[in-house]
PDB file of C-alpha atoms in Angstrom:
ATOM      1  CA  MET A   1    -109.336 -13.515 216.734  1.00  0.00           C
ATOM      2  CA  LYS A   2    -110.874 -11.426 218.995  1.00  0.00           C
ATOM      3  CA  ARG A   3    -114.158 -13.334 221.719  1.00  0.00           C
ATOM      4  CA  THR A   4    -117.856 -12.149 221.268  1.00  0.00           C
ATOM      5  CA  ILE A   5    -119.064 -12.520 225.491  1.00  0.00           C
ATOM      6  CA  GLU A   6    -122.490 -13.266 225.942  1.00  0.00           C
ATOM      7  CA  LYS A   7    -122.817 -15.649 228.355  1.00  0.00           C
ATOM      8  CA  ILE A   8    -121.051 -15.234 232.124  1.00  0.00           C
ATOM      9  CA  MET A   9    -121.063 -17.340 234.359  1.00  0.00           C
ATOM     10  CA  LEU A  10    -119.369 -16.822 237.822  1.00  0.00           C
ATOM     11  CA  LEU A  11    -118.859 -19.117 240.417  1.00  0.00           C
ATOM     12  CA  ILE A  12    -117.705 -20.091 243.402  1.00  0.00           C
ATOM     13  CA  PRO A  13    -115.990 -23.433 243.536  1.00  0.00           C
ATOM     14  CA  PRO A  14    -116.393 -26.056 246.093  1.00  0.00           C
ATOM     15  CA  LEU A  15    -114.995 -26.024 250.312  1.00  0.00           C
ATOM     16  CA  THR A  16    -112.625 -28.152 251.780  1.00  0.00           C
ATOM     17  CA  MET A  17    -111.751 -28.382 255.604  1.00  0.00           C
ATOM     18  CA  PRO A  18    -109.782 -31.014 257.711  1.00  0.00           C
ATOM     19  CA  ALA A  19    -112.553 -33.445 258.264  1.00  0.00           C
ATOM     20  CA  ALA A  20    -111.806 -33.437 261.523  1.00  0.00           C
ATOM     21  CA  ASN A  21    -113.356 -29.480 262.387  1.00  0.00           C
ATOM     22  CA  ALA A  22    -115.442 -29.077 259.665  1.00  0.00           C
ATOM     23  CA  VAL A  23    -118.121 -26.677 259.741  1.00  0.00           C
ATOM     24  CA  LYS A  24    -120.696 -25.760 257.269  1.00  0.00           C
ATOM     25  CA  ARG A  25    -121.144 -22.626 256.527  1.00  0.00           C
ATOM     26  CA  ILE A  26    -123.206 -21.018 253.719  1.00  0.00           C
ATOM     27  CA  VAL A  27    -121.043 -17.655 252.927  1.00  0.00           C
ATOM     28  CA  PRO A  28    -124.069 -15.510 250.526  1.00  0.00           C
ATOM     29  CA  PRO A  29    -121.991 -15.183 246.868  1.00  0.00           C
ATOM     30  CA  LEU A  30    -121.686 -10.883 247.149  1.00  0.00           C
ATOM     31  CA  SER A  31    -119.091 -10.530 246.005  1.00  0.00           C
ATOM     32  CA  LEU A  32    -119.689 -11.786 242.393  1.00  0.00           C
ATOM     33  CA  ALA A  33    -123.366 -10.260 242.903  1.00  0.00           C
ATOM     34  CA  ALA A  34    -121.304  -7.217 242.808  1.00  0.00           C
ATOM     35  CA  LEU A  35    -119.290  -7.967 239.604  1.00  0.00           C
ATOM     36  CA  ALA A  36    -122.811  -9.059 238.094  1.00  0.00           C
ATOM     37  CA  ALA A  37    -124.853  -6.376 239.423  1.00  0.00           C
ATOM     38  CA  PRO A  38    -123.510  -2.628 236.501  1.00  0.00           C
ATOM     39  CA  ILE A  39    -123.645  -6.011 233.374  1.00  0.00           C
ATOM     40  CA  LYS A  40    -126.311  -7.221 233.224  1.00  0.00           C
ATOM     41  CA  ASP A  41    -128.308  -6.133 230.702  1.00  0.00           C
ATOM     42  CA  LYS A  42    -125.408  -6.517 229.156  1.00  0.00           C
ATOM     43  CA  TYR A  43    -124.873 -10.462 229.519  1.00  0.00           C
ATOM     44  CA  GLU A  44    -126.478 -13.226 229.854  1.00  0.00           C
ATOM     45  CA  ILE A  45    -126.035 -14.098 233.240  1.00  0.00           C
ATOM     46  CA  ARG A  46    -125.705 -17.235 235.645  1.00  0.00           C
ATOM     47  CA  ILE A  47    -123.465 -16.946 238.681  1.00  0.00           C
ATOM     48  CA  LEU A  48    -123.496 -20.637 241.091  1.00  0.00           C
ATOM     49  CA  ASP A  49    -123.302 -20.856 243.751  1.00  0.00           C
ATOM     50  CA  THR A  50    -121.422 -24.784 244.150  1.00  0.00           C
ATOM     51  CA  VAL A  51    -120.682 -25.309 248.344  1.00  0.00           C
ATOM     52  CA  MET A  52    -125.137 -23.744 248.362  1.00  0.00           C
ATOM     53  CA  GLU A  53    -126.327 -26.014 246.542  1.00  0.00           C
ATOM     54  CA  GLY A  54    -124.692 -28.600 247.176  1.00  0.00           C
ATOM     55  CA  PHE A  55    -124.273 -28.660 251.117  1.00  0.00           C
ATOM     56  CA  ASP A  56    -125.821 -31.731 251.641  1.00  0.00           C
ATOM     57  CA  SER A  57    -122.767 -33.511 249.888  1.00  0.00           C
ATOM     58  CA  ALA A  58    -119.586 -33.382 251.717  1.00  0.00           C
ATOM     59  CA  LEU A  59    -116.544 -35.808 250.599  1.00  0.00           C
ATOM     60  CA  PRO A  60    -113.514 -37.111 251.321  1.00  0.00           C
ATOM     61  CA  PHE A  61    -110.842 -35.651 249.268  1.00  0.00           C
ATOM     62  CA  ALA A  62    -107.919 -35.500 249.961  1.00  0.00           C
ATOM     63  CA  ASP A  63    -106.449 -37.420 253.103  1.00  0.00           C
ATOM     64  CA  GLY A  64    -108.399 -36.411 256.301  1.00  0.00           C
ATOM     65  CA  VAL A  65    -109.921 -33.338 254.695  1.00  0.00           C
ATOM     66  CA  VAL A  66    -113.330 -32.437 253.384  1.00  0.00           C
ATOM     67  CA  ARG A  67    -114.755 -30.934 250.430  1.00  0.00           C
ATOM     68  CA  ILE A  68    -118.292 -29.816 251.174  1.00  0.00           C
ATOM     69  CA  GLY A  69    -121.073 -28.726 247.637  1.00  0.00           C
ATOM     70  CA  LEU A  70    -121.728 -30.309 243.873  1.00  0.00           C
ATOM     71  CA  THR A  71    -119.724 -32.839 242.808  1.00  0.00           C
ATOM     72  CA  ASP A  72    -117.110 -32.179 239.573  1.00  0.00           C
ATOM     73  CA  GLU A  73    -120.500 -34.578 237.951  1.00  0.00           C
ATOM     74  CA  ASP A  74    -122.628 -31.021 238.471  1.00  0.00           C
ATOM     75  CA  ILE A  75    -120.812 -28.497 238.149  1.00  0.00           C
ATOM     76  CA  ALA A  76    -119.120 -30.264 234.063  1.00  0.00           C
ATOM     77  CA  LYS A  77    -123.714 -30.495 233.537  1.00  0.00           C
ATOM     78  CA  ARG A  78    -124.427 -27.017 235.137  1.00  0.00           C
ATOM     79  CA  VAL A  79    -121.765 -25.395 233.022  1.00  0.00           C
ATOM     80  CA  ALA A  80    -122.258 -26.576 230.110  1.00  0.00           C
ATOM     81  CA  GLU A  81    -125.679 -26.888 230.761  1.00  0.00           C
ATOM     82  CA  PHE A  82    -125.082 -22.656 230.745  1.00  0.00           C
ATOM     83  CA  ASN A  83    -122.197 -22.789 227.995  1.00  0.00           C
ATOM     84  CA  PRO A  84    -120.160 -19.265 228.649  1.00  0.00           C
ATOM     85  CA  ASP A  85    -118.785 -17.152 226.402  1.00  0.00           C
ATOM     86  CA  LEU A  86    -116.503 -16.641 229.884  1.00  0.00           C
ATOM     87  CA  ILE A  87    -116.075 -18.037 233.019  1.00  0.00           C
ATOM     88  CA  GLY A  88    -114.962 -16.586 236.163  1.00  0.00           C
ATOM     89  CA  ILE A  89    -114.168 -18.598 239.460  1.00  0.00           C
ATOM     90  CA  SER A  90    -113.762 -16.810 242.365  1.00  0.00           C
ATOM     91  CA  VAL A  91    -111.539 -18.141 244.847  1.00  0.00           C
ATOM     92  CA  GLY A  92    -111.439 -16.581 248.562  1.00  0.00           C
ATOM     93  CA  GLY A  93    -108.947 -17.412 249.651  1.00  0.00           C
ATOM     94  CA  THR A  94    -105.007 -19.377 249.079  1.00  0.00           C
ATOM     95  CA  GLU A  95    -105.590 -22.437 250.643  1.00  0.00           C
ATOM     96  CA  LEU A  96    -108.991 -22.441 247.912  1.00  0.00           C
ATOM     97  CA  TYR A  97    -107.101 -23.067 245.328  1.00  0.00           C
ATOM     98  CA  PRO A  98    -106.978 -27.283 244.946  1.00  0.00           C
ATOM     99  CA  THR A  99    -110.527 -27.097 244.453  1.00  0.00           C
ATOM    100  CA  ALA A 100    -110.774 -23.529 242.184  1.00  0.00           C
ATOM    101  CA  HIS A 101    -107.931 -25.690 239.802  1.00  0.00           C
ATOM    102  CA  ALA A 102    -110.131 -28.459 239.268  1.00  0.00           C
ATOM    103  CA  VAL A 103    -112.580 -26.350 239.083  1.00  0.00           C
ATOM    104  CA  LEU A 104    -111.434 -25.159 236.559  1.00  0.00           C
ATOM    105  CA  ALA A 105    -110.456 -27.869 234.804  1.00  0.00           C
ATOM    106  CA  LEU A 106    -113.568 -28.911 234.717  1.00  0.00           C
ATOM    107  CA  ALA A 107    -115.144 -26.042 233.345  1.00  0.00           C
ATOM    108  CA  ARG A 108    -112.242 -26.372 230.395  1.00  0.00           C
ATOM    109  CA  GLU A 109    -113.416 -29.774 229.382  1.00  0.00           C
ATOM    110  CA  VAL A 110    -117.420 -28.881 228.774  1.00  0.00           C
ATOM    111  CA  CYS A 111    -116.904 -24.969 228.146  1.00  0.00           C
ATOM    112  CA  PRO A 112    -113.123 -25.570 225.765  1.00  0.00           C
ATOM    113  CA  CYS A 113    -113.688 -22.371 223.889  1.00  0.00           C
ATOM    114  CA  ALA A 114    -114.311 -19.903 226.644  1.00  0.00           C
ATOM    115  CA  VAL A 115    -112.735 -17.022 228.247  1.00  0.00           C
ATOM    116  CA  THR A 116    -111.143 -18.115 232.045  1.00  0.00           C
ATOM    117  CA  VAL A 117    -111.083 -15.813 235.447  1.00  0.00           C
ATOM    118  CA  PHE A 118    -110.293 -16.080 238.532  1.00  0.00           C
ATOM    119  CA  GLY A 119    -111.039 -13.562 241.193  1.00  0.00           C
ATOM    120  CA  GLY A 120    -110.631 -12.866 244.854  1.00  0.00           C
ATOM    121  CA  VAL A 121    -107.150 -13.561 246.808  1.00  0.00           C
ATOM    122  CA  TYR A 122    -105.679 -16.564 245.710  1.00  0.00           C
ATOM    123  CA  PRO A 123    -104.878 -14.843 241.718  1.00  0.00           C
ATOM    124  CA  THR A 124    -105.059 -11.049 244.252  1.00  0.00           C
ATOM    125  CA  THR A 125    -101.241 -13.607 246.291  1.00  0.00           C
ATOM    126  CA  GLN A 126    -100.042 -15.941 244.152  1.00  0.00           C
ATOM    127  CA  PRO A 127    -100.937 -14.819 240.177  1.00  0.00           C
ATOM    128  CA  GLU A 128     -98.002 -16.450 238.094  1.00  0.00           C
ATOM    129  CA  HIS A 129     -98.853 -19.483 240.532  1.00  0.00           C
ATOM    130  CA  ALA A 130    -102.376 -19.514 238.995  1.00  0.00           C
ATOM    131  CA  LEU A 131    -101.332 -18.755 235.522  1.00  0.00           C
ATOM    132  CA  ALA A 132     -98.715 -21.583 235.767  1.00  0.00           C
ATOM    133  CA  ASN A 133    -102.475 -23.345 235.188  1.00  0.00           C
ATOM    134  CA  PRO A 134    -103.133 -23.771 230.624  1.00  0.00           C
ATOM    135  CA  ASN A 135    -106.664 -24.168 231.912  1.00  0.00           C
ATOM    136  CA  LEU A 136    -106.586 -20.439 233.313  1.00  0.00           C
ATOM    137  CA  ASP A 137    -106.564 -17.650 230.844  1.00  0.00           C
ATOM    138  CA  TYR A 138    -106.687 -14.605 232.931  1.00  0.00           C
ATOM    139  CA  CYS A 139    -105.980 -13.621 237.207  1.00  0.00           C
ATOM    140  CA  MET A 140    -108.246 -10.076 238.099  1.00  0.00           C
ATOM    141  CA  ILE A 141    -105.567  -8.684 240.839  1.00  0.00           C
ATOM    142  CA  GLY A 142    -107.769  -6.442 243.197  1.00  0.00           C
ATOM    143  CA  GLU A 143    -111.386  -5.462 243.873  1.00  0.00           C
ATOM    144  CA  ALA A 144    -112.253  -7.008 240.950  1.00  0.00           C
ATOM    145  CA  ASP A 145    -115.500  -4.903 240.622  1.00  0.00           C
ATOM    146  CA  LEU A 146    -113.482  -2.495 240.235  1.00  0.00           C
ATOM    147  CA  SER A 147    -111.123  -3.842 237.155  1.00  0.00           C
ATOM    148  CA  PHE A 148    -114.261  -6.306 235.204  1.00  0.00           C
ATOM    149  CA  PRO A 149    -114.842  -6.019 232.211  1.00  0.00           C
ATOM    150  CA  ARG A 150    -118.223  -3.927 231.933  1.00  0.00           C
TER     151      ARG A 150
END
């Protein structure tokens, strides 16, 4: 059965870093904006930058590691409210995959029929590892702005 895509959520998951030298930083979501710009008239698109929107939050994530960004509850609420047909998660570095997989599980829980996609360094360098997660449908390999559906 072919799925109709009308609403797309592009998401940056929370950052994780060692608590001892945690430096909060915001990087504008230019890669997601580059994906959204050419298709903004065809789809309803929302970019959720969980780091920027949860910048004041730094919660323990694992032993000696903090997580900066929106809480799981806030992320689930925002995804559920928009109810996208496709959820694209940007995983900029391989060290970010645990939070990306956690956000993927939340997204799948609140939108079980949405198509899920990882893009970025992690799925490009470790697609087999990423796709081992049953919640993930696709990986964008390389420059997603060249292969993302238009």
